[in-house]
């Protein structure tokens, strides 16, 4: 497709459950980013990949959060032992080079109950 | 990260121009000024960016002050679909890895009245 695709669109998880969120960036885009957006707030940076290399993971809130991009295209954000405070929209974005404007996906809304 | 300041909200009427201001008094020489907008239930959308000169594209214009301490996003004719939160963001192009990230503030909620 022409845009960044994220799945699932919605996810409800029981507290303590592990979840995996998928991002398909635009084909050929080298840079990939994950952001977390709480209700009523602006997005907050989580992590950044250039191809398969994770160059910046300083925004990951705890060691329960893990991201990978093994072949330099599709990326997965995994959250282990989910907590209620993890409830948010998780946004993925990609760009051809890191200084370009980003293209964001529509996000995955995670609700932890 | 250099900080930006935007009004919390603005209103406009349909088909009128809208000028969205942004102050960034601590901007550095390698900071680009980026604008994104976010419609309800969607991810942010890139609008425009610039360094020193004014920029135009099909969506908007960006006017940058001569001292670069402020900028204005101009929507030439607002439509109902322009109602969104508009974010002004400084992005360092100086080569640091941290310059790749976007640091979003609160943004300006634009309401467009029919």
mmCIF file of C-alpha atoms in Angstrom:
data_model
loop_
_atom_site.group_PDB
_atom_site.id
_atom_site.type_symbol
_atom_site.label_atom_id
_atom_site.label_comp_id
_atom_site.label_asym_id
_atom_site.label_seq_id
_atom_site.Cartn_x
_atom_site.Cartn_y
_atom_site.Cartn_z
ATOM 1 C CA UNK A 1 0.000 0.000 0.000
ATOM 2 C CA UNK A 2 0.943 3.647 -0.203
ATOM 3 C CA UNK A 3 0.943 4.365 3.505
ATOM 4 C CA UNK A 4 2.243 3.035 6.806
ATOM 5 C CA UNK A 5 0.105 0.128 7.948
ATOM 6 C CA UNK A 6 -0.361 -0.839 11.579
ATOM 7 C CA UNK A 7 -2.108 -3.860 13.034
ATOM 8 C CA UNK A 8 -4.174 -4.569 14.926
ATOM 9 C CA UNK A 9 -6.111 -1.324 14.882
ATOM 10 C CA UNK A 10 -7.464 -2.044 18.369
ATOM 11 C CA UNK A 11 -6.188 -4.389 21.063
ATOM 12 C CA UNK A 12 -7.676 -5.163 24.443
ATOM 13 C CA UNK A 13 -5.326 -6.992 26.792
ATOM 14 C CA UNK A 14 -5.780 -8.282 30.305
ATOM 15 C CA UNK A 15 -3.274 -6.932 32.784
ATOM 16 C CA UNK A 16 -0.196 -9.148 32.749
ATOM 17 C CA UNK A 17 -0.707 -10.330 29.169
ATOM 18 C CA UNK A 18 1.996 -9.894 26.508
ATOM 19 C CA UNK A 19 1.111 -8.025 23.307
ATOM 20 C CA UNK A 20 2.779 -7.545 19.931
ATOM 21 C CA UNK A 21 2.021 -4.595 17.682
ATOM 22 C CA UNK A 22 3.021 -4.641 14.033
ATOM 23 C CA UNK A 23 4.135 -1.871 11.707
ATOM 24 C CA UNK A 24 4.546 -2.133 7.926
ATOM 25 C CA UNK A 25 6.411 0.982 6.783
ATOM 26 C CA UNK A 26 6.361 2.423 3.296
ATOM 27 C CA UNK A 27 8.500 0.251 1.027
ATOM 28 C CA UNK A 28 12.048 1.564 0.817
ATOM 29 C CA UNK A 29 11.817 3.775 3.869
ATOM 30 C CA UNK A 30 15.024 3.429 5.830
ATOM 31 C CA UNK A 31 13.990 5.146 9.050
ATOM 32 C CA UNK A 32 11.265 3.797 11.320
ATOM 33 C CA UNK A 33 9.986 5.283 14.557
ATOM 34 C CA UNK A 34 7.599 4.248 17.326
ATOM 35 C CA UNK A 35 5.651 6.747 19.408
ATOM 36 C CA UNK A 36 3.213 6.413 22.303
ATOM 37 C CA UNK A 37 0.269 8.782 22.619
ATOM 38 C CA UNK A 38 -1.775 8.972 25.803
ATOM 39 C CA UNK A 39 -5.287 10.407 25.648
ATOM 40 C CA UNK A 40 -5.231 14.181 25.182
ATOM 41 C CA UNK A 41 -1.449 14.368 24.893
ATOM 42 C CA UNK A 42 0.994 14.747 22.037
ATOM 43 C CA UNK A 43 2.891 11.661 20.833
ATOM 44 C CA UNK A 44 6.013 10.724 22.785
ATOM 45 C CA UNK A 45 9.068 9.137 21.196
ATOM 46 C CA UNK A 46 9.820 5.513 22.042
ATOM 47 C CA UNK A 47 12.469 4.219 19.648
ATOM 48 C CA UNK A 48 14.135 4.679 16.238
ATOM 49 C CA UNK A 49 15.501 2.250 13.663
ATOM 50 C CA UNK A 50 17.698 2.883 10.678
ATOM 51 C CA UNK A 51 17.243 -0.219 8.541
ATOM 52 C CA UNK A 52 17.556 -3.112 11.020
ATOM 53 C CA UNK A 53 19.697 -1.201 13.511
ATOM 54 C CA UNK A 54 17.976 0.208 16.577
ATOM 55 C CA UNK A 55 19.877 3.472 16.960
ATOM 56 C CA UNK A 56 17.876 5.078 19.746
ATOM 57 C CA UNK A 57 15.735 3.346 22.351
ATOM 58 C CA UNK A 58 15.970 6.020 24.982
ATOM 59 C CA UNK A 59 12.210 6.608 25.009
ATOM 60 C CA UNK A 60 11.176 3.055 25.940
ATOM 61 C CA UNK A 61 9.561 3.458 29.382
ATOM 62 C CA UNK A 62 10.720 0.182 30.901
ATOM 63 C CA UNK A 63 12.386 -3.121 30.115
ATOM 64 C CA UNK A 64 8.924 -4.539 29.466
ATOM 65 C CA UNK A 65 8.993 -2.727 26.131
ATOM 66 C CA UNK A 66 10.977 -4.237 23.285
ATOM 67 C CA UNK A 67 11.103 -3.383 19.579
ATOM 68 C CA UNK A 68 12.674 -5.140 16.641
ATOM 69 C CA UNK A 69 13.051 -4.761 12.896
ATOM 70 C CA UNK A 70 15.051 -7.845 11.909
ATOM 71 C CA UNK A 71 15.051 -7.438 8.127
ATOM 72 C CA UNK A 72 14.921 -3.682 7.940
ATOM 73 C CA UNK A 73 11.283 -3.434 6.895
ATOM 74 C CA UNK A 74 8.450 -4.685 9.158
ATOM 75 C CA UNK A 75 8.802 -3.771 12.821
ATOM 76 C CA UNK A 76 7.193 -5.213 15.933
ATOM 77 C CA UNK A 77 6.736 -3.467 19.264
ATOM 78 C CA UNK A 78 6.301 -5.959 22.076
ATOM 79 C CA UNK A 79 5.036 -5.149 25.537
ATOM 80 C CA UNK A 80 5.422 -7.806 28.195
ATOM 81 C CA UNK A 81 3.268 -8.131 31.307
ATOM 82 C CA UNK A 82 1.051 -5.211 30.296
ATOM 83 C CA UNK A 83 -0.041 -2.712 32.937
ATOM 84 C CA UNK A 84 -2.956 -0.291 32.921
ATOM 85 C CA UNK A 85 -0.595 2.640 32.393
ATOM 86 C CA UNK A 86 0.418 1.093 29.055
ATOM 87 C CA UNK A 87 -3.039 1.947 27.677
ATOM 88 C CA UNK A 88 -2.410 4.386 24.824
ATOM 89 C CA UNK A 89 -2.273 4.690 21.062
ATOM 90 C CA UNK A 90 0.973 3.342 19.641
ATOM 91 C CA UNK A 91 2.030 5.093 16.452
ATOM 92 C CA UNK A 92 4.559 3.992 13.884
ATOM 93 C CA UNK A 93 6.150 6.350 11.363
ATOM 94 C CA UNK A 94 8.651 5.947 8.567
ATOM 95 C CA UNK A 95 10.741 8.170 6.336
ATOM 96 C CA UNK A 96 13.126 7.663 3.445
ATOM 97 C CA UNK A 97 15.924 9.503 5.164
ATOM 98 C CA UNK A 98 15.920 10.658 8.746
ATOM 99 C CA UNK A 99 15.608 14.339 7.916
ATOM 100 C CA UNK A 100 12.518 13.908 5.736
ATOM 101 C CA UNK A 101 9.000 14.474 6.932
ATOM 102 C CA UNK A 102 7.595 11.328 8.507
ATOM 103 C CA UNK A 103 4.571 9.353 7.337
ATOM 104 C CA UNK A 104 2.595 8.070 10.309
ATOM 105 C CA UNK A 105 0.269 5.117 10.475
ATOM 106 C CA UNK A 106 -3.178 5.355 12.060
ATOM 107 C CA UNK A 107 -1.913 3.665 15.195
ATOM 108 C CA UNK A 108 -2.911 0.764 17.425
ATOM 109 C CA UNK A 109 -5.140 1.638 20.352
ATOM 110 C CA UNK A 110 -4.149 -0.579 23.272
ATOM 111 C CA UNK A 111 -6.480 -0.878 26.245
ATOM 112 C CA UNK A 112 -5.279 -2.829 29.251
ATOM 113 C CA UNK A 113 -8.088 -4.016 31.540
ATOM 114 C CA UNK B 1 15.531 19.748 22.779
ATOM 115 C CA UNK B 2 14.698 23.325 21.869
ATOM 116 C CA UNK B 3 11.183 24.211 22.976
ATOM 117 C CA UNK B 4 8.284 25.703 21.024
ATOM 118 C CA UNK B 5 5.314 27.673 22.333
ATOM 119 C CA UNK B 6 1.922 27.661 20.624
ATOM 120 C CA UNK B 7 -1.521 28.919 21.619
ATOM 121 C CA UNK B 8 -3.713 26.151 23.008
ATOM 122 C CA UNK B 9 -6.554 26.850 20.618
ATOM 123 C CA UNK B 10 -7.631 28.999 17.694
ATOM 124 C CA UNK B 11 -10.814 29.430 15.708
ATOM 125 C CA UNK B 12 -11.376 30.279 12.102
ATOM 126 C CA UNK B 13 -14.228 30.502 9.645
ATOM 127 C CA UNK B 14 -14.455 28.315 6.598
ATOM 128 C CA UNK B 15 -12.768 29.700 3.467
ATOM 129 C CA UNK B 16 -10.843 32.311 5.445
ATOM 130 C CA UNK B 17 -7.046 32.296 5.886
ATOM 131 C CA UNK B 18 -5.620 30.979 9.137
ATOM 132 C CA UNK B 19 -2.306 32.038 10.667
ATOM 133 C CA UNK B 20 -1.007 29.656 13.315
ATOM 134 C CA UNK B 21 1.889 31.155 15.315
ATOM 135 C CA UNK B 22 4.813 29.396 16.944
ATOM 136 C CA UNK B 23 7.564 30.842 19.124
ATOM 137 C CA UNK B 24 10.937 29.132 19.343
ATOM 138 C CA UNK B 25 13.315 31.644 20.901
ATOM 139 C CA UNK B 26 15.987 29.033 21.757
ATOM 140 C CA UNK B 27 16.256 27.663 18.221
ATOM 141 C CA UNK B 28 19.761 26.653 17.158
ATOM 142 C CA UNK B 29 21.390 27.042 13.782
ATOM 143 C CA UNK B 30 20.848 23.417 12.778
ATOM 144 C CA UNK B 31 17.177 23.209 13.840
ATOM 145 C CA UNK B 32 14.590 22.803 11.112
ATOM 146 C CA UNK B 33 11.053 23.983 11.833
ATOM 147 C CA UNK B 34 8.534 21.220 11.157
ATOM 148 C CA UNK B 35 4.738 21.355 11.252
ATOM 149 C CA UNK B 36 2.478 18.353 11.619
ATOM 150 C CA UNK B 37 -1.249 18.124 12.167
ATOM 151 C CA UNK B 38 -3.380 15.421 13.710
ATOM 152 C CA UNK B 39 -7.012 14.840 12.859
ATOM 153 C CA UNK B 40 -9.200 12.935 15.326
ATOM 154 C CA UNK B 41 -8.454 9.205 15.494
ATOM 155 C CA UNK B 42 -5.590 9.477 13.019
ATOM 156 C CA UNK B 43 -1.826 9.593 13.216
ATOM 157 C CA UNK B 44 -0.043 12.916 12.751
ATOM 158 C CA UNK B 45 0.306 14.143 9.184
ATOM 159 C CA UNK B 46 3.349 16.002 7.871
ATOM 160 C CA UNK B 47 2.456 19.497 6.679
ATOM 161 C CA UNK B 48 5.619 21.439 5.884
ATOM 162 C CA UNK B 49 9.116 22.228 7.091
ATOM 163 C CA UNK B 50 11.763 24.885 6.578
ATOM 164 C CA UNK B 51 15.089 26.230 7.788
ATOM 165 C CA UNK B 52 15.402 29.927 6.981
ATOM 166 C CA UNK B 53 13.419 30.828 3.882
ATOM 167 C CA UNK B 54 9.666 30.866 3.567
ATOM 168 C CA UNK B 55 8.261 27.653 2.104
ATOM 169 C CA UNK B 56 5.147 26.846 0.145
ATOM 170 C CA UNK B 57 3.531 23.542 -0.731
ATOM 171 C CA UNK B 58 0.102 22.328 -1.754
ATOM 172 C CA UNK B 59 -1.083 22.183 1.855
ATOM 173 C CA UNK B 60 0.218 25.376 3.402
ATOM 174 C CA UNK B 61 2.847 28.089 3.591
ATOM 175 C CA UNK B 62 5.472 28.537 6.274
ATOM 176 C CA UNK B 63 6.669 32.022 7.095
ATOM 177 C CA UNK B 64 9.873 32.153 9.143
ATOM 178 C CA UNK B 65 10.968 35.287 10.959
ATOM 179 C CA UNK B 66 14.315 36.758 9.970
ATOM 180 C CA UNK B 67 15.808 35.945 13.398
ATOM 181 C CA UNK B 68 14.179 32.462 13.248
ATOM 182 C CA UNK B 69 12.751 32.877 16.733
ATOM 183 C CA UNK B 70 9.213 32.520 15.490
ATOM 184 C CA UNK B 71 7.285 31.123 12.551
ATOM 185 C CA UNK B 72 3.742 31.076 11.226
ATOM 186 C CA UNK B 73 1.890 28.307 9.451
ATOM 187 C CA UNK B 74 -0.555 29.750 6.944
ATOM 188 C CA UNK B 75 -3.578 27.883 5.646
ATOM 189 C CA UNK B 76 -4.777 30.017 2.774
ATOM 190 C CA UNK B 77 -8.421 28.952 2.794
ATOM 191 C CA UNK B 78 -9.543 26.915 5.769
ATOM 192 C CA UNK B 79 -11.951 24.039 5.195
ATOM 193 C CA UNK B 80 -13.811 21.935 7.747
ATOM 194 C CA UNK B 81 -11.279 19.165 7.077
ATOM 195 C CA UNK B 82 -8.499 21.396 8.389
ATOM 196 C CA UNK B 83 -9.874 21.139 11.924
ATOM 197 C CA UNK B 84 -7.066 19.389 13.793
ATOM 198 C CA UNK B 85 -4.302 19.782 16.357
ATOM 199 C CA UNK B 86 -1.325 21.533 14.756
ATOM 200 C CA UNK B 87 2.135 20.854 16.129
ATOM 201 C CA UNK B 88 5.181 23.066 15.609
ATOM 202 C CA UNK B 89 8.371 21.060 16.203
ATOM 203 C CA UNK B 90 12.073 21.836 16.022
ATOM 204 C CA UNK B 91 14.171 19.062 14.593
ATOM 205 C CA UNK B 92 17.954 19.076 14.796
ATOM 206 C CA UNK B 93 19.616 18.204 11.507
ATOM 207 C CA UNK B 94 23.093 18.478 12.956
ATOM 208 C CA UNK B 95 23.803 14.774 12.776
ATOM 209 C CA UNK B 96 23.013 13.601 16.290
ATOM 210 C CA UNK B 97 20.924 10.441 16.491
ATOM 211 C CA UNK B 98 18.561 12.260 18.841
ATOM 212 C CA UNK B 99 17.885 14.704 16.018
ATOM 213 C CA UNK B 100 15.883 12.029 14.256
ATOM 214 C CA UNK B 101 13.083 12.131 16.786
ATOM 215 C CA UNK B 102 10.194 14.575 16.832
ATOM 216 C CA UNK B 103 9.377 16.093 20.217
ATOM 217 C CA UNK B 104 5.691 16.975 20.209
ATOM 218 C CA UNK B 105 4.318 19.642 22.537
ATOM 219 C CA UNK B 106 0.650 20.320 23.239
ATOM 220 C CA UNK B 107 -0.041 21.886 19.849
ATOM 221 C CA UNK B 108 -2.829 24.236 18.796
ATOM 222 C CA UNK B 109 -6.361 22.911 18.452
ATOM 223 C CA UNK B 110 -7.826 24.584 15.368
ATOM 224 C CA UNK B 111 -11.597 24.813 15.127
ATOM 225 C CA UNK B 112 -13.083 25.742 11.748
ATOM 226 C CA UNK B 113 -16.595 27.147 11.808
ATOM 227 C CA UNK B 114 -18.904 26.630 8.823
#
